[in-house]
Amino acid sequence: YSYITHGVPSVGTISYNVTYTSGKGNGFNLVGNPYPSPIDWTKFLADNPTLQSSFYILEQDGSYHTFSSGSIPMEQGFGVTTSSSTTLTFKESHKTATDASLLRPFNPDDAPNSVTFTLSDNVNDYSCPTIISFGQGSVTEYDRHEDALYIKSPINEVPGLYTISSDNQNLCSNSLPSSNATNVPLKAVANVTGIYTITTNNLANLSAYDCICLIDSKTGAVLNNFEDSPSYTFTMEAGQQKDFIVR
């Protein structure tokens, strides 16, 4: 079969309206690159100051992944969070010759001083990542210039995994100040009954710490040291939540 379409490529300044409702949706909006060209996220962000510094792409594992740099491919749909209702502006100056593949423009696992935890189950192929990173000048509260709010997947069967900031914001990317010992609240959410596994595979990037433990937040018991074992397995029923601490 052949599919033939006709149209005029978008050129010049393009505007999209985005909305923010207090207490609902975290200001999340789904938009798209309107150009037949990649755009540079950093340039686009600089001209749209109400946006969080990370954008989202719904990937094949069913979860939104966050990216804070790189190119957005031509016609790629992506999510943003805004701190107020406004108009986003796409400009010719945002275009870049640096292309990126659809779905994965940048791998956050490669970032220094960061570690990614992923929650999966034995029922389906869906999973959910969450990132903890450390940097100078970072704070324990949600900072839209460094952190990314957790956005629930539109697919019901996808598990949820997120950290919680000191001001009670659910985060899928959490940048924190370094200290001798850091306790990070971590919540796992089950949407199907099954055996769940929290896995990490990039601990070598987290050079500031030599012990990364999973703690039961209710009992204080050490459940796993990820330096000794890269995964921890447990059971949950549909609708159940488990509260952990990453120390």
Tab-separated table of C-alpha atoms in Angstrom:
chain	number	residue	atom	x	y	z
A	1	TYR	CA	0.000	0.000	0.000
A	2	SER	CA	1.043	3.597	-0.560
A	3	TYR	CA	0.051	6.485	1.665
A	4	ILE	CA	0.293	9.857	-0.043
A	5	THR	CA	-0.183	13.060	1.901
A	6	HIS	CA	0.128	16.688	0.924
A	7	GLY	CA	0.747	19.690	3.105
A	8	VAL	CA	2.831	22.755	3.724
A	9	PRO	CA	5.684	22.346	6.251
A	10	SER	CA	5.435	24.606	9.274
A	11	VAL	CA	7.811	27.558	9.156
A	12	GLY	CA	8.209	30.683	11.232
A	13	THR	CA	6.972	31.211	14.780
A	14	ILE	CA	4.392	28.673	16.010
A	15	SER	CA	2.368	29.144	19.217
A	16	TYR	CA	0.576	26.619	21.446
A	17	ASN	CA	-1.606	27.423	24.442
A	18	VAL	CA	-0.905	25.370	27.577
A	19	THR	CA	-2.946	25.304	30.772
A	20	TYR	CA	-2.341	25.077	34.501
A	21	THR	CA	-5.022	24.274	37.092
A	22	SER	CA	-4.010	24.483	40.731
A	23	GLY	CA	-4.222	21.094	42.463
A	24	LYS	CA	-4.805	19.151	39.235
A	25	GLY	CA	-2.409	17.542	36.802
A	26	ASN	CA	0.770	19.324	37.930
A	27	GLY	CA	0.507	21.650	34.907
A	28	PHE	CA	1.213	18.738	32.551
A	29	ASN	CA	0.506	19.358	28.853
A	30	LEU	CA	1.162	17.231	25.774
A	31	VAL	CA	2.558	19.211	22.835
A	32	GLY	CA	4.519	18.413	19.690
A	33	ASN	CA	7.450	19.660	17.670
A	34	PRO	CA	5.658	21.403	14.777
A	35	TYR	CA	8.675	21.612	12.482
A	36	PRO	CA	10.071	19.215	9.849
A	37	SER	CA	13.334	19.543	11.770
A	38	PRO	CA	14.692	18.624	15.204
A	39	ILE	CA	14.634	21.347	17.835
A	40	ASP	CA	17.076	21.949	20.665
A	41	TRP	CA	15.389	21.603	24.071
A	42	THR	CA	17.708	24.080	25.812
A	43	LYS	CA	16.964	26.832	23.266
A	44	PHE	CA	13.231	26.129	23.403
A	45	LEU	CA	13.260	26.176	27.225
A	46	ALA	CA	15.088	29.519	27.323
A	47	ASP	CA	12.230	31.173	25.382
A	48	ASN	CA	9.501	29.518	27.495
A	49	PRO	CA	10.404	30.301	31.130
A	50	THR	CA	7.252	28.875	32.793
A	51	LEU	CA	8.319	25.326	31.892
A	52	GLN	CA	9.998	22.787	34.133
A	53	SER	CA	13.578	22.101	33.003
A	54	SER	CA	12.741	18.494	32.014
A	55	PHE	CA	10.421	17.264	29.275
A	56	TYR	CA	8.660	13.883	29.055
A	57	ILE	CA	8.394	11.183	26.415
A	58	LEU	CA	6.052	8.197	26.819
A	59	GLU	CA	8.283	5.257	26.022
A	60	GLN	CA	7.764	1.611	25.120
A	61	ASP	CA	7.838	0.468	28.754
A	62	GLY	CA	4.581	2.413	29.295
A	63	SER	CA	6.114	5.134	31.512
A	64	TYR	CA	7.002	8.757	30.981
A	65	HIS	CA	10.766	9.251	30.896
A	66	THR	CA	12.292	12.657	31.626
A	67	PHE	CA	15.070	14.423	29.736
A	68	SER	CA	16.734	17.723	30.545
A	69	SER	CA	18.796	18.191	27.374
A	70	GLY	CA	19.182	17.015	23.809
A	71	SER	CA	17.180	17.298	20.605
A	72	ILE	CA	13.483	16.644	20.073
A	73	PRO	CA	12.957	14.932	16.680
A	74	MET	CA	10.750	16.367	13.975
A	75	GLU	CA	7.026	15.978	14.758
A	76	GLN	CA	7.823	14.217	18.065
A	77	GLY	CA	5.121	14.498	20.715
A	78	PHE	CA	6.401	15.339	24.180
A	79	GLY	CA	5.094	16.387	27.573
A	80	VAL	CA	5.895	19.549	29.508
A	81	THR	CA	4.823	20.943	32.853
A	82	THR	CA	4.081	24.647	33.208
A	83	SER	CA	3.822	26.748	36.354
A	84	SER	CA	1.027	28.870	34.833
A	85	SER	CA	-1.341	28.984	31.869
A	86	THR	CA	0.552	30.567	29.006
A	87	THR	CA	1.430	30.401	25.315
A	88	LEU	CA	4.447	28.356	24.272
A	89	THR	CA	6.453	29.704	21.373
A	90	PHE	CA	8.389	27.642	18.845
A	91	LYS	CA	10.892	29.660	16.802
A	92	GLU	CA	13.085	29.036	13.788
A	93	SER	CA	16.074	29.679	16.055
A	94	HIS	CA	15.167	26.558	18.058
A	95	LYS	CA	15.906	24.298	15.090
A	96	THR	CA	19.071	22.230	15.191
A	97	ALA	CA	21.017	20.027	12.790
A	98	THR	CA	21.620	17.549	15.629
A	99	ASP	CA	19.028	14.840	15.126
A	100	ALA	CA	17.813	12.301	17.665
A	101	SER	CA	15.985	9.018	17.319
A	102	LEU	CA	12.311	8.914	18.204
A	103	LEU	CA	11.522	8.007	21.832
A	104	ARG	CA	15.089	8.145	23.210
A	105	PRO	CA	16.879	11.442	22.479
A	106	PHE	CA	19.171	11.059	25.535
A	107	ASN	CA	19.835	8.391	28.122
A	108	PRO	CA	19.660	9.908	31.633
A	109	ASP	CA	21.360	6.801	33.039
A	110	ASP	CA	24.606	8.216	31.651
A	111	ALA	CA	24.460	11.382	33.760
A	112	PRO	CA	27.162	11.685	36.438
A	113	ASN	CA	26.267	11.462	40.153
A	114	SER	CA	22.878	9.925	39.394
A	115	VAL	CA	21.247	6.555	39.786
A	116	THR	CA	18.059	5.189	38.195
A	117	PHE	CA	15.770	2.751	40.011
A	118	THR	CA	13.236	0.813	37.917
A	119	LEU	CA	10.115	-0.966	39.164
A	120	SER	CA	8.826	-3.913	37.110
A	121	ASP	CA	6.563	-6.915	37.679
A	122	ASN	CA	6.200	-10.495	36.430
A	123	VAL	CA	2.773	-9.925	34.852
A	124	ASN	CA	3.622	-7.693	31.884
A	125	ASP	CA	6.500	-5.878	30.173
A	126	TYR	CA	5.709	-2.479	31.684
A	127	SER	CA	8.057	-0.738	34.110
A	128	CYS	CA	8.635	2.643	35.720
A	129	PRO	CA	11.970	4.433	36.311
A	130	THR	CA	12.833	7.129	38.839
A	131	ILE	CA	16.100	9.071	39.020
A	132	ILE	CA	18.005	10.305	42.078
A	133	SER	CA	20.947	12.635	41.474
A	134	PHE	CA	23.225	14.817	43.548
A	135	GLY	CA	24.688	18.202	42.760
A	136	GLN	CA	26.034	21.423	44.193
A	137	GLY	CA	23.310	23.936	44.902
A	138	SER	CA	20.527	21.345	44.797
A	139	VAL	CA	17.782	21.483	47.428
A	140	THR	CA	15.533	18.924	49.097
A	141	GLU	CA	12.364	20.746	47.968
A	142	TYR	CA	10.941	20.486	44.448
A	143	ASP	CA	12.854	22.798	42.121
A	144	ARG	CA	11.402	23.040	38.599
A	145	HIS	CA	14.843	24.024	37.277
A	146	GLU	CA	16.375	20.703	38.394
A	147	ASP	CA	13.633	18.181	39.271
A	148	ALA	CA	10.805	16.537	37.336
A	149	LEU	CA	7.330	15.899	38.722
A	150	TYR	CA	6.029	12.322	38.523
A	151	ILE	CA	3.358	11.924	35.844
A	152	LYS	CA	1.225	8.778	36.034
A	153	SER	CA	1.150	6.652	32.911
A	154	PRO	CA	-2.094	6.694	30.893
A	155	ILE	CA	-1.841	2.869	30.769
A	156	ASN	CA	-3.594	1.368	33.813
A	157	GLU	CA	-1.332	-1.682	34.178
A	158	VAL	CA	1.917	0.288	34.464
A	159	PRO	CA	3.447	0.326	37.980
A	160	GLY	CA	4.449	3.559	39.671
A	161	LEU	CA	7.749	4.420	41.339
A	162	TYR	CA	8.668	7.879	42.589
A	163	THR	CA	10.568	9.722	45.275
A	164	ILE	CA	8.999	12.351	47.517
A	165	SER	CA	10.565	15.769	48.075
A	166	SER	CA	10.718	17.480	51.466
A	167	ASP	CA	7.711	19.608	50.434
A	168	ASN	CA	5.701	16.459	49.542
A	169	GLN	CA	5.946	16.583	45.753
A	170	ASN	CA	6.078	13.250	43.893
A	171	LEU	CA	9.139	13.241	41.633
A	172	CYS	CA	10.438	11.001	38.852
A	173	SER	CA	13.726	12.911	38.808
A	174	ASN	CA	15.017	14.235	42.109
A	175	SER	CA	18.217	16.283	42.418
A	176	LEU	CA	19.501	16.548	45.990
A	177	PRO	CA	22.399	18.141	47.870
A	178	SER	CA	25.244	15.813	48.799
A	179	SER	CA	25.762	14.928	52.459
A	180	ASN	CA	27.408	12.166	54.476
A	181	ALA	CA	24.113	10.240	54.594
A	182	THR	CA	20.902	10.951	52.692
A	183	ASN	CA	17.454	9.399	53.212
A	184	VAL	CA	15.138	9.632	50.198
A	185	PRO	CA	11.481	8.532	50.544
A	186	LEU	CA	10.555	6.104	47.747
A	187	LYS	CA	7.018	4.856	46.990
A	188	ALA	CA	6.091	1.837	44.856
A	189	VAL	CA	2.544	1.526	43.496
A	190	ALA	CA	1.030	-1.709	42.140
A	191	ASN	CA	-1.690	-1.681	39.494
A	192	VAL	CA	-1.698	-5.464	39.035
A	193	THR	CA	-1.185	-8.276	41.534
A	194	GLY	CA	2.222	-9.879	41.125
A	195	ILE	CA	5.876	-10.143	42.037
A	196	TYR	CA	7.636	-6.784	41.813
A	197	THR	CA	11.317	-6.000	41.423
A	198	ILE	CA	13.231	-2.774	42.031
A	199	THR	CA	16.407	-2.814	39.944
A	200	THR	CA	19.316	-0.483	39.351
A	201	ASN	CA	22.182	-0.938	36.941
A	202	ASN	CA	24.179	2.312	36.974
A	203	LEU	CA	25.454	2.624	40.531
A	204	ALA	CA	28.975	3.284	39.233
A	205	ASN	CA	27.811	6.783	38.242
A	206	LEU	CA	27.033	7.564	41.886
A	207	SER	CA	30.635	8.108	42.926
A	208	ALA	CA	29.838	10.046	46.128
A	209	TYR	CA	28.451	6.992	47.996
A	210	ASP	CA	29.700	3.454	48.590
A	211	CYS	CA	26.508	2.067	50.163
A	212	ILE	CA	23.003	2.436	48.696
A	213	CYS	CA	20.416	0.630	50.821
A	214	LEU	CA	16.676	0.053	50.555
A	215	ILE	CA	14.959	0.535	53.927
A	216	ASP	CA	11.463	-0.417	55.111
A	217	SER	CA	10.095	2.988	56.135
A	218	LYS	CA	7.792	1.466	58.792
A	219	THR	CA	10.217	-0.882	60.551
A	220	GLY	CA	13.567	0.652	59.651
A	221	ALA	CA	14.831	-2.760	58.537
A	222	VAL	CA	17.461	-2.869	55.779
A	223	LEU	CA	15.908	-4.834	52.915
A	224	ASN	CA	18.717	-4.661	50.361
A	225	ASN	CA	22.123	-3.142	49.722
A	226	PHE	CA	22.191	-2.461	45.989
A	227	GLU	CA	26.001	-2.546	46.018
A	228	ASP	CA	25.756	-6.242	46.929
A	229	SER	CA	22.626	-7.106	44.922
A	230	PRO	CA	21.351	-4.925	42.036
A	231	SER	CA	17.686	-5.851	42.612
A	232	TYR	CA	15.116	-6.407	45.342
A	233	THR	CA	11.961	-8.518	44.859
A	234	PHE	CA	8.669	-8.395	46.794
A	235	THR	CA	4.944	-9.019	46.253
A	236	MET	CA	2.098	-6.524	45.982
A	237	GLU	CA	-1.599	-6.742	45.216
A	238	ALA	CA	-3.377	-4.481	42.752
A	239	GLY	CA	-3.911	-1.075	44.342
A	240	GLN	CA	-1.319	-1.670	47.066
A	241	GLN	CA	1.470	0.783	47.846
A	242	LYS	CA	4.764	0.222	49.652
A	243	ASP	CA	6.811	2.943	51.315
A	244	PHE	CA	10.584	2.637	51.295
A	245	ILE	CA	13.583	4.811	52.034
A	246	VAL	CA	16.677	4.838	49.836
A	247	ARG	CA	19.621	5.565	52.126
